[in-house]
mmCIF file of C-alpha atoms and ligand atoms in Angstrom:
data_model
loop_
_atom_site.group_PDB
_atom_site.id
_atom_site.type_symbol
_atom_site.label_atom_id
_atom_site.label_comp_id
_atom_site.label_asym_id
_atom_site.label_seq_id
_atom_site.Cartn_x
_atom_site.Cartn_y
_atom_site.Cartn_z
ATOM 1 C CA MET E 1 -6.607 87.704 61.107
ATOM 2 C CA ALA E 2 -7.238 85.283 64.024
ATOM 3 C CA GLU E 3 -8.976 82.082 62.934
ATOM 4 C CA HIS E 4 -12.357 81.315 64.546
ATOM 5 C CA PRO E 5 -12.299 78.101 66.598
ATOM 6 C CA ARG E 6 -14.182 75.280 64.883
ATOM 7 C CA ARG E 7 -17.770 74.760 66.081
ATOM 8 C CA PHE E 8 -19.398 71.332 66.049
ATOM 9 C CA SER E 9 -22.946 70.437 65.241
ATOM 10 C CA ILE E 10 -24.876 67.527 66.776
ATOM 11 C CA GLY E 11 -28.278 66.715 65.290
ATOM 12 C CA TYR E 12 -30.759 64.972 67.560
ATOM 13 C CA ALA E 13 -33.760 62.868 66.541
ATOM 14 C CA LEU E 14 -35.834 61.892 69.565
ATOM 15 C CA ALA E 15 -39.462 61.140 70.384
ATOM 16 C CA PRO E 16 -41.247 64.214 71.844
ATOM 17 C CA LYS E 17 -41.210 62.833 75.416
ATOM 18 C CA LYS E 18 -37.489 62.104 75.278
ATOM 19 C CA GLN E 19 -36.790 65.470 73.694
ATOM 20 C CA LYS E 20 -38.640 67.232 76.471
ATOM 21 C CA SER E 21 -36.801 65.412 79.255
ATOM 22 C CA PHE E 22 -33.335 65.380 77.688
ATOM 23 C CA ILE E 23 -32.897 68.538 75.587
ATOM 24 C CA ARG E 24 -33.048 71.073 78.431
ATOM 25 C CA GLU E 25 -31.913 74.688 78.220
ATOM 26 C CA SER E 26 -29.120 73.856 80.664
ATOM 27 C CA LEU E 27 -27.748 71.168 78.319
ATOM 28 C CA ILE E 28 -28.069 73.352 75.202
ATOM 29 C CA ASN E 29 -26.260 76.226 76.934
ATOM 30 C CA LEU E 30 -23.431 74.170 78.386
ATOM 31 C CA SER E 31 -22.837 72.444 75.037
ATOM 32 C CA ARG E 32 -22.926 75.800 73.246
ATOM 33 C CA ASP E 33 -20.247 77.126 75.624
ATOM 34 C CA ARG E 34 -18.106 74.150 74.589
ATOM 35 C CA LEU E 35 -18.617 75.021 70.882
ATOM 36 C CA ILE E 36 -21.200 72.299 70.305
ATOM 37 C CA ASP E 37 -24.560 73.248 68.811
ATOM 38 C CA LEU E 38 -27.424 70.844 69.484
ATOM 39 C CA ILE E 39 -29.754 70.997 66.490
ATOM 40 C CA LYS E 40 -33.174 69.381 66.239
ATOM 41 C CA ILE E 41 -33.572 67.094 63.235
ATOM 42 C CA ASP E 42 -36.920 67.609 61.521
ATOM 43 C CA THR E 43 -38.304 64.122 60.941
ATOM 44 C CA ASP E 44 -40.809 65.500 58.377
ATOM 45 C CA ILE E 45 -37.912 66.422 56.074
ATOM 46 C CA PRO E 46 -35.450 63.870 54.616
ATOM 47 C CA LEU E 47 -32.382 63.654 56.866
ATOM 48 C CA ILE E 48 -30.088 63.875 53.859
ATOM 49 C CA ASP E 49 -31.309 67.428 53.210
ATOM 50 C CA GLN E 50 -30.381 68.566 56.734
ATOM 51 C CA GLY E 51 -27.146 69.402 58.499
ATOM 52 C CA PRO E 52 -24.254 69.098 58.002
ATOM 53 C CA PHE E 53 -23.868 67.291 61.317
ATOM 54 C CA ASP E 54 -20.661 66.059 62.932
ATOM 55 C CA CYS E 55 -22.728 63.635 64.967
ATOM 56 C CA ILE E 56 -26.301 62.317 65.003
ATOM 57 C CA LEU E 57 -27.862 61.416 68.332
ATOM 58 C CA HIS E 58 -31.024 59.361 67.951
ATOM 59 C CA LYS E 59 -33.614 57.119 69.550
ATOM 60 C CA LEU E 60 -35.984 56.449 66.660
ATOM 61 C CA TYR E 61 -36.729 53.088 65.108
ATOM 62 C CA GLY E 62 -38.074 51.594 61.907
ATOM 63 C CA ASP E 63 -36.694 50.661 58.494
ATOM 64 C CA ASP E 64 -37.289 54.089 57.003
ATOM 65 C CA TRP E 65 -35.242 55.812 59.712
ATOM 66 C CA LYS E 66 -32.481 53.212 59.416
ATOM 67 C CA LYS E 67 -32.297 53.799 55.657
ATOM 68 C CA GLN E 68 -32.144 57.543 56.167
ATOM 69 C CA LEU E 69 -29.152 57.083 58.483
ATOM 70 C CA VAL E 70 -27.404 54.810 55.970
ATOM 71 C CA ASP E 71 -27.990 57.329 53.148
ATOM 72 C CA TYR E 72 -26.754 60.207 55.306
ATOM 73 C CA LYS E 73 -23.599 58.312 56.251
ATOM 74 C CA ALA E 74 -22.954 57.424 52.585
ATOM 75 C CA LYS E 75 -23.047 61.106 51.707
ATOM 76 C CA ASN E 76 -21.224 62.249 54.898
ATOM 77 C CA PRO E 77 -18.802 59.419 55.762
ATOM 78 C CA ASN E 78 -17.309 61.304 58.715
ATOM 79 C CA VAL E 79 -20.565 61.631 60.657
ATOM 80 C CA VAL E 80 -20.700 59.711 63.967
ATOM 81 C CA VAL E 81 -24.063 58.002 64.525
ATOM 82 C CA LEU E 82 -24.888 57.388 68.190
ATOM 83 C CA ASP E 83 -25.527 54.578 68.308
ATOM 84 C CA ALA E 84 -25.590 52.165 65.331
ATOM 85 C CA PRO E 85 -29.157 50.857 64.753
ATOM 86 C CA GLU E 86 -27.842 47.261 64.427
ATOM 87 C CA SER E 87 -26.309 47.530 67.915
ATOM 88 C CA ILE E 88 -29.463 49.035 69.433
ATOM 89 C CA GLU E 89 -31.645 46.288 67.963
ATOM 90 C CA ARG E 90 -30.469 43.516 70.284
ATOM 91 C CA LEU E 91 -32.050 45.500 73.149
ATOM 92 C CA HIS E 92 -35.472 45.235 71.516
ATOM 93 C CA ASN E 93 -35.744 41.601 72.525
ATOM 94 C CA ARG E 94 -35.473 40.684 76.217
ATOM 95 C CA ILE E 95 -33.645 37.411 75.410
ATOM 96 C CA SER E 96 -30.915 38.792 73.123
ATOM 97 C CA MET E 97 -30.673 41.768 75.527
ATOM 98 C CA LEU E 98 -29.562 39.664 78.502
ATOM 99 C CA GLN E 99 -27.461 37.312 76.369
ATOM 100 C CA ALA E 100 -24.970 40.183 76.289
ATOM 101 C CA VAL E 101 -24.345 39.523 80.001
ATOM 102 C CA SER E 102 -23.298 35.923 79.336
ATOM 103 C CA GLU E 103 -20.948 37.119 76.586
ATOM 104 C CA LEU E 104 -18.939 39.181 79.090
ATOM 105 C CA LYS E 105 -15.405 38.046 79.741
ATOM 106 C CA ILE E 106 -14.450 39.615 83.029
ATOM 107 C CA VAL E 107 -11.444 38.382 84.913
ATOM 108 C CA GLN E 108 -12.270 38.877 88.565
ATOM 109 C CA ASN E 109 -9.471 39.553 91.012
ATOM 110 C CA ASP E 110 -9.071 37.273 94.036
ATOM 111 C CA ARG E 111 -10.188 39.931 96.514
ATOM 112 C CA GLU E 112 -13.586 40.251 94.851
ATOM 113 C CA THR E 113 -16.255 37.998 96.242
ATOM 114 C CA GLU E 114 -19.062 39.443 94.126
ATOM 115 C CA THR E 115 -20.462 37.472 91.216
ATOM 116 C CA PHE E 116 -22.969 38.437 88.532
ATOM 117 C CA GLY E 117 -25.369 36.832 86.082
ATOM 118 C CA ILE E 118 -29.016 36.991 85.052
ATOM 119 C CA PRO E 119 -32.103 35.422 86.656
ATOM 120 C CA LYS E 120 -33.286 32.092 85.311
ATOM 121 C CA GLN E 121 -35.684 32.762 82.460
ATOM 122 C CA ILE E 122 -37.484 31.121 79.560
ATOM 123 C CA VAL E 123 -39.281 32.459 76.512
ATOM 124 C CA ILE E 124 -42.831 31.424 75.613
ATOM 125 C CA TYR E 125 -43.927 32.175 72.065
ATOM 126 C CA ASP E 126 -47.506 30.860 72.037
ATOM 127 C CA ALA E 127 -50.510 30.038 74.218
ATOM 128 C CA GLU E 128 -50.153 26.295 73.637
ATOM 129 C CA THR E 129 -46.632 26.221 75.084
ATOM 130 C CA LEU E 130 -47.836 28.334 78.013
ATOM 131 C CA ARG E 131 -50.521 25.721 78.800
ATOM 132 C CA ASP E 132 -47.950 22.907 78.715
ATOM 133 C CA HIS E 133 -46.532 22.685 82.253
ATOM 134 C CA ARG E 134 -43.343 21.026 80.922
ATOM 135 C CA SER E 135 -42.366 24.388 79.417
ATOM 136 C CA TRP E 136 -42.108 26.134 82.780
ATOM 137 C CA ASP E 137 -41.709 23.204 85.204
ATOM 138 C CA GLY E 138 -38.090 24.143 85.956
ATOM 139 C CA LEU E 139 -39.009 27.663 87.098
ATOM 140 C CA LYS E 140 -39.564 28.624 90.720
ATOM 141 C CA PHE E 141 -42.527 30.902 91.525
ATOM 142 C CA PRO E 142 -43.047 33.811 91.800
ATOM 143 C CA VAL E 143 -42.010 34.764 88.284
ATOM 144 C CA ILE E 144 -42.148 38.044 86.413
ATOM 145 C CA ALA E 145 -43.769 37.882 82.997
ATOM 146 C CA LYS E 146 -42.284 40.478 80.650
ATOM 147 C CA PRO E 147 -43.265 41.156 77.047
ATOM 148 C CA LEU E 148 -40.554 39.621 74.818
ATOM 149 C CA VAL E 149 -40.396 42.817 72.812
ATOM 150 C CA ALA E 150 -38.814 45.846 74.496
ATOM 151 C CA ASP E 151 -39.397 48.522 71.870
ATOM 152 C CA GLY E 152 -40.244 51.407 74.204
ATOM 153 C CA SER E 153 -44.016 51.141 73.696
ATOM 154 C CA ALA E 154 -46.240 51.327 76.799
ATOM 155 C CA LYS E 155 -47.157 47.680 76.100
ATOM 156 C CA SER E 156 -43.510 46.594 76.271
ATOM 157 C CA HIS E 157 -43.233 47.907 79.844
ATOM 158 C CA LYS E 158 -46.366 46.099 81.085
ATOM 159 C CA MET E 159 -45.247 43.358 83.477
ATOM 160 C CA SER E 160 -46.978 40.822 85.703
ATOM 161 C CA LEU E 161 -45.790 39.315 88.939
ATOM 162 C CA VAL E 162 -47.147 35.773 88.808
ATOM 163 C CA TYR E 163 -47.460 33.940 92.136
ATOM 164 C CA ASN E 164 -48.366 30.456 90.930
ATOM 165 C CA HIS E 165 -49.092 28.476 87.789
ATOM 166 C CA GLY E 166 -52.774 29.472 87.989
ATOM 167 C CA GLY E 167 -51.742 33.030 87.154
ATOM 168 C CA LEU E 168 -50.018 32.007 83.926
ATOM 169 C CA SER E 169 -53.278 31.525 82.022
ATOM 170 C CA ASN E 170 -53.914 35.297 82.004
ATOM 171 C CA LEU E 171 -50.698 36.047 80.125
ATOM 172 C CA LYS E 172 -50.392 36.900 76.457
ATOM 173 C CA PRO E 173 -47.326 35.442 74.682
ATOM 174 C CA PRO E 174 -44.782 36.127 73.342
ATOM 175 C CA ILE E 175 -43.410 36.614 76.844
ATOM 176 C CA VAL E 176 -40.333 35.991 78.935
ATOM 177 C CA LEU E 177 -40.922 34.287 82.279
ATOM 178 C CA GLN E 178 -38.168 35.337 84.651
ATOM 179 C CA GLU E 179 -37.738 34.136 88.213
ATOM 180 C CA PHE E 180 -38.461 36.883 90.702
ATOM 181 C CA VAL E 181 -35.444 37.331 92.959
ATOM 182 C CA ASN E 182 -35.882 38.912 96.411
ATOM 183 C CA HIS E 183 -33.562 41.928 96.517
ATOM 184 C CA GLY E 184 -34.644 44.078 99.478
ATOM 185 C CA GLY E 185 -36.818 46.419 97.399
ATOM 186 C CA VAL E 186 -33.879 48.401 96.008
ATOM 187 C CA ILE E 187 -32.615 48.365 92.434
ATOM 188 C CA PHE E 188 -29.309 49.764 91.150
ATOM 189 C CA LYS E 189 -29.506 51.664 87.887
ATOM 190 C CA VAL E 190 -26.188 51.949 86.127
ATOM 191 C CA TYR E 191 -25.981 54.751 83.562
ATOM 192 C CA VAL E 192 -23.301 54.459 80.883
ATOM 193 C CA VAL E 193 -22.211 57.387 78.687
ATOM 194 C CA GLY E 194 -19.185 56.248 76.692
ATOM 195 C CA GLU E 195 -16.466 55.617 79.283
ATOM 196 C CA TYR E 196 -18.477 57.231 82.080
ATOM 197 C CA VAL E 197 -20.358 54.993 84.523
ATOM 198 C CA LYS E 198 -22.740 56.123 87.284
ATOM 199 C CA CYS E 199 -24.684 53.828 89.593
ATOM 200 C CA VAL E 200 -27.741 55.119 91.490
ATOM 201 C CA LYS E 201 -30.293 53.497 93.792
ATOM 202 C CA ARG E 202 -34.007 53.372 93.113
ATOM 203 C CA LYS E 203 -37.071 51.912 94.754
ATOM 204 C CA SER E 204 -38.053 48.502 93.383
ATOM 205 C CA LEU E 205 -40.662 45.817 94.025
ATOM 206 C CA PRO E 206 -40.785 44.575 97.645
ATOM 207 C CA ASP E 207 -39.616 41.062 98.551
ATOM 208 C CA VAL E 208 -42.136 38.229 98.458
ATOM 209 C CA SER E 209 -41.797 35.907 101.459
ATOM 210 C CA GLU E 210 -42.630 32.171 101.314
ATOM 211 C CA GLU E 211 -45.584 32.720 103.697
ATOM 212 C CA LYS E 212 -46.915 35.605 101.629
ATOM 213 C CA LEU E 213 -46.555 33.520 98.474
ATOM 214 C CA GLU E 214 -48.780 30.780 99.876
ATOM 215 C CA SER E 215 -51.537 33.246 100.726
ATOM 216 C CA LEU E 216 -51.430 35.006 97.346
ATOM 217 C CA GLY E 217 -53.203 33.875 94.239
ATOM 218 C CA GLY E 218 -52.920 34.539 90.508
ATOM 219 C CA LEU E 219 -50.973 37.567 89.427
ATOM 220 C CA VAL E 220 -50.609 41.311 89.757
ATOM 221 C CA THR E 221 -49.734 43.636 86.882
ATOM 222 C CA PHE E 222 -47.498 46.726 87.027
ATOM 223 C CA SER E 223 -45.551 49.086 84.818
ATOM 224 C CA GLN E 224 -42.283 51.053 85.175
ATOM 225 C CA VAL E 225 -41.966 50.779 88.966
ATOM 226 C CA SER E 226 -38.688 52.638 89.159
ATOM 227 C CA ASN E 227 -39.815 55.421 86.860
ATOM 228 C CA LEU E 228 -41.445 57.958 89.183
ATOM 229 C CA ALA E 229 -41.675 61.670 88.280
ATOM 230 C CA SER E 230 -38.142 62.495 87.150
ATOM 231 C CA ASN E 231 -37.499 65.515 89.407
ATOM 232 C CA GLU E 232 -38.097 63.374 92.494
ATOM 233 C CA LYS E 233 -35.185 61.083 91.791
ATOM 234 C CA THR E 234 -32.212 63.342 92.078
ATOM 235 C CA ASP E 235 -33.733 64.832 95.186
ATOM 236 C CA GLU E 236 -32.204 63.991 98.573
ATOM 237 C CA LYS E 237 -35.718 63.785 100.000
ATOM 238 C CA TYR E 238 -36.473 60.909 97.620
ATOM 239 C CA TYR E 239 -33.656 58.859 99.171
ATOM 240 C CA LYS E 240 -34.905 59.624 102.692
ATOM 241 C CA LYS E 241 -38.544 58.956 101.865
ATOM 242 C CA MET E 242 -37.761 55.642 100.228
ATOM 243 C CA HIS E 243 -35.234 54.645 102.959
ATOM 244 C CA LEU E 244 -32.640 54.146 100.254
ATOM 245 C CA ASP E 245 -29.858 55.597 102.406
ATOM 246 C CA ASP E 246 -29.575 52.395 104.431
ATOM 247 C CA CYS E 247 -28.876 50.230 101.427
ATOM 248 C CA GLU E 248 -25.219 49.602 100.642
ATOM 249 C CA MET E 249 -24.019 50.296 97.106
ATOM 250 C CA PRO E 250 -22.318 47.533 95.104
ATOM 251 C CA PRO E 251 -18.519 47.983 94.779
ATOM 252 C CA GLN E 252 -17.828 50.686 92.178
ATOM 253 C CA GLU E 253 -15.043 48.735 90.452
ATOM 254 C CA PHE E 254 -17.241 45.654 90.096
ATOM 255 C CA ILE E 255 -20.059 47.676 88.490
ATOM 256 C CA THR E 256 -17.653 49.598 86.244
ATOM 257 C CA ASP E 257 -16.161 46.333 84.941
ATOM 258 C CA ILE E 258 -19.610 45.045 84.012
ATOM 259 C CA ALA E 259 -20.540 48.379 82.402
ATOM 260 C CA ARG E 260 -17.349 48.557 80.297
ATOM 261 C CA GLY E 261 -17.725 44.889 79.347
ATOM 262 C CA LEU E 262 -21.317 45.425 78.209
ATOM 263 C CA ARG E 263 -20.294 48.508 76.253
ATOM 264 C CA ASP E 264 -17.695 46.495 74.331
ATOM 265 C CA VAL E 265 -19.902 43.460 73.739
ATOM 266 C CA MET E 266 -22.930 45.469 72.637
ATOM 267 C CA LYS E 267 -20.970 48.191 70.808
ATOM 268 C CA LEU E 268 -23.150 50.810 72.467
ATOM 269 C CA ASN E 269 -22.206 54.098 74.134
ATOM 270 C CA LEU E 270 -25.541 55.223 75.509
ATOM 271 C CA PHE E 271 -27.437 52.805 77.738
ATOM 272 C CA ASN E 272 -28.294 51.889 81.282
ATOM 273 C CA PHE E 273 -28.823 48.566 82.992
ATOM 274 C CA ASP E 274 -30.775 47.513 86.072
ATOM 275 C CA VAL E 275 -29.059 45.355 88.668
ATOM 276 C CA ILE E 276 -30.504 43.686 91.758
ATOM 277 C CA ARG E 277 -28.651 42.034 94.659
ATOM 278 C CA ASP E 278 -29.943 38.618 95.655
ATOM 279 C CA THR E 279 -30.785 38.969 99.380
ATOM 280 C CA ARG E 280 -30.260 35.254 100.043
ATOM 281 C CA LEU E 281 -26.620 35.441 98.946
ATOM 282 C CA GLY E 282 -25.713 39.085 99.564
ATOM 283 C CA ASN E 283 -22.872 39.142 97.028
ATOM 284 C CA ARG E 284 -24.628 37.873 93.893
ATOM 285 C CA TYR E 285 -25.793 40.540 91.444
ATOM 286 C CA LEU E 286 -28.275 39.980 88.625
ATOM 287 C CA VAL E 287 -28.750 42.140 85.548
ATOM 288 C CA ILE E 288 -32.471 42.227 84.770
ATOM 289 C CA ASP E 289 -32.883 44.927 82.105
ATOM 290 C CA ILE E 290 -30.803 46.977 79.647
ATOM 291 C CA ASN E 291 -32.181 50.150 78.026
ATOM 292 C CA TYR E 292 -30.920 52.182 75.111
ATOM 293 C CA PHE E 293 -30.626 55.977 75.682
ATOM 294 C CA PRO E 294 -32.379 55.994 79.087
ATOM 295 C CA GLY E 295 -33.535 58.975 81.140
ATOM 296 C CA TYR E 296 -30.137 60.644 81.529
ATOM 297 C CA ALA E 297 -31.653 63.813 82.962
ATOM 298 C CA LYS E 298 -32.190 61.813 86.170
ATOM 299 C CA MET E 299 -28.438 61.282 86.448
ATOM 300 C CA PRO E 300 -26.567 63.767 88.711
ATOM 301 C CA SER E 301 -24.875 66.576 86.683
ATOM 302 C CA TYR E 302 -26.136 65.050 83.457
ATOM 303 C CA GLU E 303 -25.385 68.245 81.504
ATOM 304 C CA SER E 304 -21.633 68.162 82.107
ATOM 305 C CA VAL E 305 -21.397 64.380 81.717
ATOM 306 C CA MET E 306 -23.167 64.535 78.337
ATOM 307 C CA THR E 307 -21.255 67.608 77.147
ATOM 308 C CA ASP E 308 -17.880 66.029 78.016
ATOM 309 C CA PHE E 309 -18.928 62.943 76.106
ATOM 310 C CA PHE E 310 -20.116 64.943 73.063
ATOM 311 C CA TRP E 311 -16.828 66.837 73.058
ATOM 312 C CA ASN E 312 -14.794 63.612 73.197
ATOM 313 C CA VAL E 313 -16.781 62.163 70.305
ATOM 314 C CA VAL E 314 -16.614 65.149 67.956
ATOM 315 C CA ALA E 315 -13.098 66.301 68.820
ATOM 316 C CA LYS E 316 -11.675 62.770 68.515
ATOM 317 C CA ASN E 317 -13.422 62.401 65.167
ATOM 318 C CA GLU E 318 -12.037 65.727 64.024
ATOM 319 C CA ARG E 319 -8.477 64.673 64.976
ATOM 320 C CA ARG E 320 -8.946 61.403 63.056
ATOM 321 C CA GLU E 321 -10.203 63.305 59.996
ATOM 322 C CA VAL E 322 -7.249 65.713 60.104
ATOM 323 C CA ALA E 323 -4.805 62.816 60.470
ATOM 324 C CA GLU E 324 -6.420 60.998 57.540
ATOM 325 C CA ASN E 325 -6.287 64.110 55.367
ATOM 326 C CA GLU E 326 -2.651 64.698 56.256
ATOM 327 C CA GLU E 327 -1.853 61.081 55.519
ATOM 328 C CA SER E 328 -3.562 61.153 52.125
ATOM 329 C CA GLY E 329 -1.859 64.515 51.394
ATOM 330 C CA GLU E 330 1.520 62.944 52.152
ATOM 331 C CA ARG E 331 0.636 59.954 49.995
ATOM 332 C CA LYS E 332 -0.285 62.273 47.094
ATOM 333 C CA LEU E 333 3.026 64.064 47.522
ATOM 334 C CA VAL E 334 4.919 60.768 47.460
ATOM 335 C CA ASP E 335 2.904 59.682 44.396
ATOM 336 C CA ASN E 336 3.694 62.982 42.657
ATOM 337 C CA ILE E 337 7.384 62.686 43.474
ATOM 338 C CA GLY E 338 7.259 59.134 42.188
ATOM 339 C CA CYS E 339 5.785 60.342 38.876
HETATM 340 N N1 ATP I 1 -36.187 39.102 88.038
HETATM 341 C C1 ATP I 1 -36.631 40.079 88.817
HETATM 342 N N2 ATP I 1 -36.648 39.921 90.164
HETATM 343 C C2 ATP I 1 -37.109 40.919 90.958
HETATM 344 N N3 ATP I 1 -37.612 42.092 90.520
HETATM 345 C C3 ATP I 1 -37.624 42.286 89.196
HETATM 346 C C4 ATP I 1 -37.135 41.308 88.265
HETATM 347 N N4 ATP I 1 -37.302 41.781 87.020
HETATM 348 C C5 ATP I 1 -37.853 42.990 87.143
HETATM 349 N N5 ATP I 1 -38.050 43.329 88.440
HETATM 350 C C6 ATP I 1 -38.681 44.559 88.930
HETATM 351 O O1 ATP I 1 -39.574 45.000 87.923
HETATM 352 C C7 ATP I 1 -39.172 46.275 87.401
HETATM 353 C C8 ATP I 1 -39.430 46.330 85.910
HETATM 354 O O2 ATP I 1 -38.688 45.349 85.239
HETATM 355 P P1 ATP I 1 -37.783 45.745 83.989
HETATM 356 O O3 ATP I 1 -36.739 46.672 84.453
HETATM 357 O O4 ATP I 1 -37.344 44.489 83.342
HETATM 358 O O5 ATP I 1 -38.885 46.484 83.097
HETATM 359 P P2 ATP I 1 -38.781 47.662 82.039
HETATM 360 O O6 ATP I 1 -40.170 48.027 81.682
HETATM 361 O O7 ATP I 1 -37.890 47.243 80.944
HETATM 362 O O8 ATP I 1 -38.124 48.844 82.906
HETATM 363 P P3 ATP I 1 -37.468 50.234 82.410
HETATM 364 O O9 ATP I 1 -38.458 51.277 82.717
HETATM 365 O O10 ATP I 1 -36.230 50.322 83.270
HETATM 366 O O11 ATP I 1 -37.152 50.060 80.972
HETATM 367 C C9 ATP I 1 -37.708 46.395 87.802
HETATM 368 O O12 ATP I 1 -37.332 47.756 87.895
HETATM 369 C C10 ATP I 1 -37.703 45.704 89.147
HETATM 370 O O13 ATP I 1 -38.259 46.559 90.142
HETATM 371 O O1 4MY I 2 -38.733 58.210 80.708
HETATM 372 P P1 4MY I 2 -37.281 58.535 80.896
HETATM 373 O O2 4MY I 2 -36.751 59.602 79.996
HETATM 374 O O3 4MY I 2 -36.966 58.802 82.304
HETATM 375 O O4 4MY I 2 -36.419 57.243 80.490
HETATM 376 C C1 4MY I 2 -36.881 55.925 80.426
HETATM 377 C C2 4MY I 2 -36.969 55.582 78.989
HETATM 378 O O5 4MY I 2 -38.045 56.325 78.426
HETATM 379 P P2 4MY I 2 -37.947 57.317 77.162
HETATM 380 O O6 4MY I 2 -36.880 56.832 76.234
HETATM 381 O O7 4MY I 2 -39.305 57.284 76.581
HETATM 382 O O8 4MY I 2 -37.634 58.646 77.705
HETATM 383 C C3 4MY I 2 -37.280 54.129 78.754
HETATM 384 O O9 4MY I 2 -37.107 53.906 77.376
HETATM 385 P P3 4MY I 2 -37.997 52.916 76.544
HETATM 386 O O10 4MY I 2 -37.671 51.527 77.023
HETATM 387 O O11 4MY I 2 -39.425 53.306 76.860
HETATM 388 O O12 4MY I 2 -37.587 53.170 75.149
HETATM 389 C C4 4MY I 2 -36.333 53.222 79.495
HETATM 390 O O13 4MY I 2 -35.031 53.375 78.984
HETATM 391 C C5 4MY I 2 -36.317 53.578 80.966
HETATM 392 O O14 4MY I 2 -35.413 52.725 81.594
HETATM 393 C C6 4MY I 2 -35.912 55.036 81.156
HETATM 394 O O15 4MY I 2 -35.916 55.335 82.537
HETATM 395 P P4 4MY I 2 -34.620 55.127 83.460
HETATM 396 O O16 4MY I 2 -34.208 53.673 83.305
HETATM 397 O O17 4MY I 2 -33.559 56.035 83.028
HETATM 398 O O18 4MY I 2 -35.157 55.415 84.816
HETATM 399 MG MG1 MG I 3 -35.840 48.430 83.996
HETATM 400 MG MG1 MG I 4 -36.333 48.336 80.129
#
């Protein structure tokens, strides 16, 4: 009798909004065709009582969830958890998040003139430090004030563009004050899925000229500028409407090197990062934000990219398991012969 090919099972635990945008029929069907079943994890039932899963895909936080993952892994040592909660955690703080960029060790070739880094930034933990001008004296206005915590809450996305020191008094620490860098109103979003890297353009905040800065007072607040309705973004009309066509992309190899470097340093497979190009220099790129498990459905052909990745993860794991079993079988045989 012919043996049935092995099917794989991936459990997903996502917030309702993420589930709605990411787990589309098209993704379920394509994965199913490749022998991968995407199964919803019921967060009202202990994880340990569900499955078995070859892989768990998640974007949920908290100590209880972390413990559930640890317990599940203890019982099912071969499960692949994407990604490890300890690796995701550094992205919940906007300082440790961007420190990953300074940890990169990229050897640039002589032909490359592009450089990368992060904007100048400081962290302010309390109102007293915010009032003390010595804390922010070294910063050039305008600055963007970002909540220190980046935990996915609406609050963590609420930003302020602060034009002068007068505007600082309205802010609520703990915050990061980051120099605003003019970048021609276009941001590059780099999506990473394991080895796969895709860079797309999005509309960003417009430049602030010196003259405009003098005439402006205080601050202006905003939230998730680049996150318009998701169907608009893959649309060609979106590019035309936003005049994004005219903007040159950064060199692919340069971006891929940064993406792979970040993946290794952070030990993450699923993330994106935002990059802006300093208009004064033209070849200096700054990473301003890194997000765990971003809106992949906005990435072109996301279904096939994700399915290929899932397949690589589960099939590679399966091969490792088989090899380990064979190895321990051989060892047993040797032990028995030795007896
Ligand atoms: N240093 C900067 N200089 C210029 N523009 C910036 C800077 N930092 C942020 N921005 C603009 O503000 C937007 C929001 O900032 P950021 O990406 O840090 O916030 P976020 O809430 O974490 O975003 P996301 O929705 O991608 O998670 C950016 O997309 C970009 O348009
Ligand atoms: O809303 P979308 O699905 O499009 O994805 C956004 C995602 O929201 P979600 O995780 O609630 O879905 C955000 O995550 P949190 O910081 O809020 O955790 C953040 O990663 C954004 O950068 C994503 O937008 P993108 O960077 O891809 O444009
Ligand atoms: Mg961002
Ligand atoms: Mg972010």
